[in-house]
């Protein structure tokens, strides 16, 4: 079985400050890790993924994420937050053991960026 | 760009009705998925399909069925709608390849059962 934990329901940050949204995972086998963003009344948009290789992954809108195998974490980061980054963020995990590339999603973290 | 289109953004139905939610994708993806999204629970997988006429149960299939007669279309059916099925429903699709394929989502259908 695979699982994802996003320990913070909400993260508050001031515009221009760095932001981190936390994610830890549990999976048997090598993990495939994803971050998605959801704006109000919209579906999820793919931000970035880690499959293999460099532990620091860069994605859309200036976001990046760091894979840490020993801590089973995949935290989302951005050096300088924008008000427009305010949204709901989901971490997801899959593995090579899954038929059909099934993903398990975390409960989501709401990011609030204040001017 | 991948386009996943869900037929309705908002839908209101009555208890006991048979409800159809439709999803179409234009990227020739093999995999298609139906999730429901509830506050604090994230996304929960209802059913998925990796080929025409193939379906697999997800985590919460009770009260739902699916149909995939064509590769691009995946339908979710609520056989007899109940109030606890009021939720946001999201459809997604992806390629069936060596793992790590991102799923692409539609904008969702917000379903209310009265």
XYZ file of C-alpha atoms in Angstrom:
229
model
C 0.000 0.000 0.000
C 1.163 3.539 -0.630
C 0.281 6.693 1.245
C 0.982 10.414 1.338
C 0.891 12.812 4.267
C 0.653 16.580 4.006
C 0.959 17.580 7.658
C -0.211 21.186 7.272
C -3.783 22.025 6.322
C -2.739 25.613 5.638
C 0.495 27.518 5.125
C 0.599 31.290 5.428
C 3.440 33.307 3.930
C 4.059 36.939 3.069
C 4.562 37.904 -0.555
C 8.250 37.880 -1.469
C 9.181 35.394 1.249
C 10.229 31.811 0.523
C 7.592 29.134 0.881
C 7.663 25.428 1.705
C 4.765 22.985 1.495
C 5.580 19.670 3.143
C 4.937 16.147 1.893
C 6.035 12.755 3.168
C 5.247 9.442 1.531
C 5.268 5.703 2.023
C 5.586 3.268 -0.879
C 7.119 -0.094 -1.654
C 9.596 0.123 -4.482
C 10.916 3.229 -6.147
C 8.578 6.202 -5.780
C 7.197 8.438 -8.496
C 6.317 11.758 -6.858
C 4.151 14.592 -8.129
C 2.918 18.008 -7.105
C -0.332 19.468 -8.376
C -2.019 22.839 -7.827
C -5.745 23.514 -7.772
C -7.286 26.958 -8.190
C -10.899 27.591 -7.103
C -13.496 25.700 -9.136
C -10.851 24.136 -11.358
C -9.251 20.732 -11.755
C -5.715 19.866 -10.676
C -2.818 21.214 -12.729
C 0.450 19.287 -12.902
C 3.406 21.257 -11.461
C 6.361 18.873 -11.379
C 7.446 15.290 -10.866
C 10.352 13.225 -9.587
C 11.080 9.912 -11.256
C 14.809 9.429 -10.932
C 18.040 11.409 -11.086
C 18.699 14.807 -9.550
C 17.020 15.214 -6.182
C 16.068 18.824 -6.922
C 13.302 19.024 -9.496
C 12.208 22.246 -11.163
C 8.676 22.786 -12.397
C 6.150 25.328 -13.564
C 5.703 28.884 -12.203
C 9.103 28.891 -10.448
C 8.311 25.993 -8.122
C 10.792 23.294 -7.238
C 10.773 20.244 -5.014
C 13.449 18.306 -3.219
C 13.386 14.527 -3.027
C 14.887 13.135 0.180
C 14.972 9.353 0.185
C 16.150 8.907 3.770
C 13.381 11.129 5.115
C 10.834 9.904 2.532
C 9.927 13.513 1.819
C 9.216 15.580 -1.256
C 8.711 19.173 -0.102
C 7.540 21.845 -2.516
C 9.447 25.136 -2.457
C 9.573 28.531 -4.069
C 12.196 31.211 -3.327
C 9.797 34.171 -3.516
C 6.031 33.751 -3.095
C 3.447 35.639 -5.129
C -0.124 36.441 -4.111
C -1.208 34.542 -7.228
C 0.389 31.367 -5.786
C -2.479 31.189 -3.288
C -4.214 27.879 -4.055
C -4.630 24.300 -2.889
C -1.591 22.065 -3.377
C -1.602 18.289 -3.589
C 1.286 15.860 -3.329
C 0.867 12.433 -4.957
C 2.868 9.200 -5.070
C 2.920 6.257 -7.443
C 5.298 3.349 -7.882
C 6.440 0.863 -10.450
C 4.418 -1.760 -8.613
C 1.173 -0.134 -9.685
C -0.637 -1.263 -12.756
C -2.107 1.629 -14.674
C 0.126 4.224 -13.064
C -2.236 4.760 -10.149
C -1.481 7.652 -7.853
C -2.319 8.200 -4.201
C -2.967 11.824 -3.235
C -2.423 13.642 0.023
C -5.190 15.606 1.713
C -4.011 18.902 0.292
C -2.437 22.049 1.763
C -3.956 25.460 1.291
C -1.322 28.102 0.601
C -2.233 31.675 1.500
C 0.154 34.387 0.312
C -0.572 37.785 1.803
C 0.509 41.080 0.237
C -2.056 20.737 -24.664
C -3.996 17.876 -23.153
C -7.695 18.543 -22.908
C -9.893 16.626 -20.505
C -13.486 17.772 -20.730
C -16.196 17.003 -18.220
C -19.683 17.483 -19.573
C -21.119 19.474 -16.668
C -19.532 21.925 -14.223
C -22.508 21.896 -11.875
C -25.271 19.334 -11.528
C -28.222 19.046 -9.154
C -30.088 15.743 -8.902
C -32.585 14.113 -6.576
C -32.149 11.126 -4.294
C -32.756 7.856 -6.130
C -32.054 9.242 -9.607
C -29.612 7.546 -11.955
C -26.860 10.060 -12.691
C -24.358 10.052 -15.546
C -21.115 12.027 -15.482
C -19.238 12.148 -18.770
C -15.549 12.702 -19.451
C -13.724 12.989 -22.783
C -9.983 13.309 -23.431
C -8.279 14.223 -26.679
C -4.754 12.871 -26.142
C -5.247 9.188 -26.974
C -4.471 8.270 -23.354
C -4.952 4.646 -22.374
C -5.665 5.346 -18.695
C -8.711 7.180 -17.422
C -9.702 7.784 -13.812
C -12.643 9.012 -11.740
C -12.023 10.606 -8.353
C -14.168 12.339 -5.814
C -12.791 15.256 -3.846
C -14.062 16.133 -0.382
C -12.624 18.750 2.002
C -9.864 17.328 4.180
C -9.936 13.952 2.417
C -8.026 14.852 -0.717
C -8.797 12.856 -3.838
C -10.156 9.347 -3.557
C -10.137 6.992 -6.520
C -13.516 5.548 -7.471
C -12.684 3.595 -10.646
C -10.084 3.558 -13.335
C -9.753 2.049 -16.785
C -6.603 1.175 -18.738
C -8.324 0.133 -21.959
C -11.670 0.106 -23.717
C -14.216 -2.035 -21.853
C -11.696 -2.588 -19.033
C -12.293 -1.261 -15.529
C -10.785 -1.663 -12.115
C -12.204 -0.684 -8.731
C -10.475 2.039 -6.812
C -10.719 2.794 -3.114
C -14.418 3.747 -2.938
C -16.391 2.030 -5.733
C -19.566 1.350 -3.741
C -22.614 3.007 -5.256
C -20.836 3.749 -8.546
C -20.250 2.039 -11.860
C -18.354 3.069 -14.998
C -18.465 2.579 -18.725
C -15.727 2.851 -21.315
C -17.020 2.004 -24.772
C -14.549 4.256 -26.619
C -10.956 5.074 -25.789
C -11.569 8.798 -25.395
C -14.689 8.597 -23.221
C -15.130 7.411 -19.631
C -18.487 7.668 -17.896
C -19.252 7.517 -14.191
C -22.706 6.284 -13.205
C -24.445 6.734 -9.890
C -26.965 3.918 -9.983
C -29.277 5.408 -7.337
C -28.018 8.751 -6.115
C -27.830 9.402 -2.374
C -27.091 12.567 -0.425
C -23.693 11.237 0.689
C -22.613 11.291 -2.953
C -22.761 15.076 -2.989
C -19.199 15.975 -3.895
C -16.768 17.316 -6.493
C -16.014 14.675 -9.130
C -12.784 14.835 -11.096
C -11.866 12.917 -14.222
C -8.235 12.380 -15.246
C -6.284 10.618 -17.975
C -2.705 9.521 -18.585
C -0.542 7.384 -20.817
C -0.017 3.739 -19.888
C 3.752 3.520 -19.990
C 6.570 2.798 -17.637
C 5.544 4.565 -14.431
C 5.769 8.222 -13.747
C 3.179 9.490 -16.162
C 1.389 12.575 -14.834
C -2.358 12.510 -14.800
C -4.210 15.334 -16.556
C -7.438 16.549 -14.995
C -10.697 18.031 -16.137
C -12.225 21.021 -14.336
C -14.547 18.856 -12.281
C -18.277 18.406 -11.824
C -19.774 19.715 -8.603
C -22.684 17.368 -7.947
C -25.401 18.067 -5.414
C -27.903 15.363 -4.481
C -31.037 16.731 -2.826
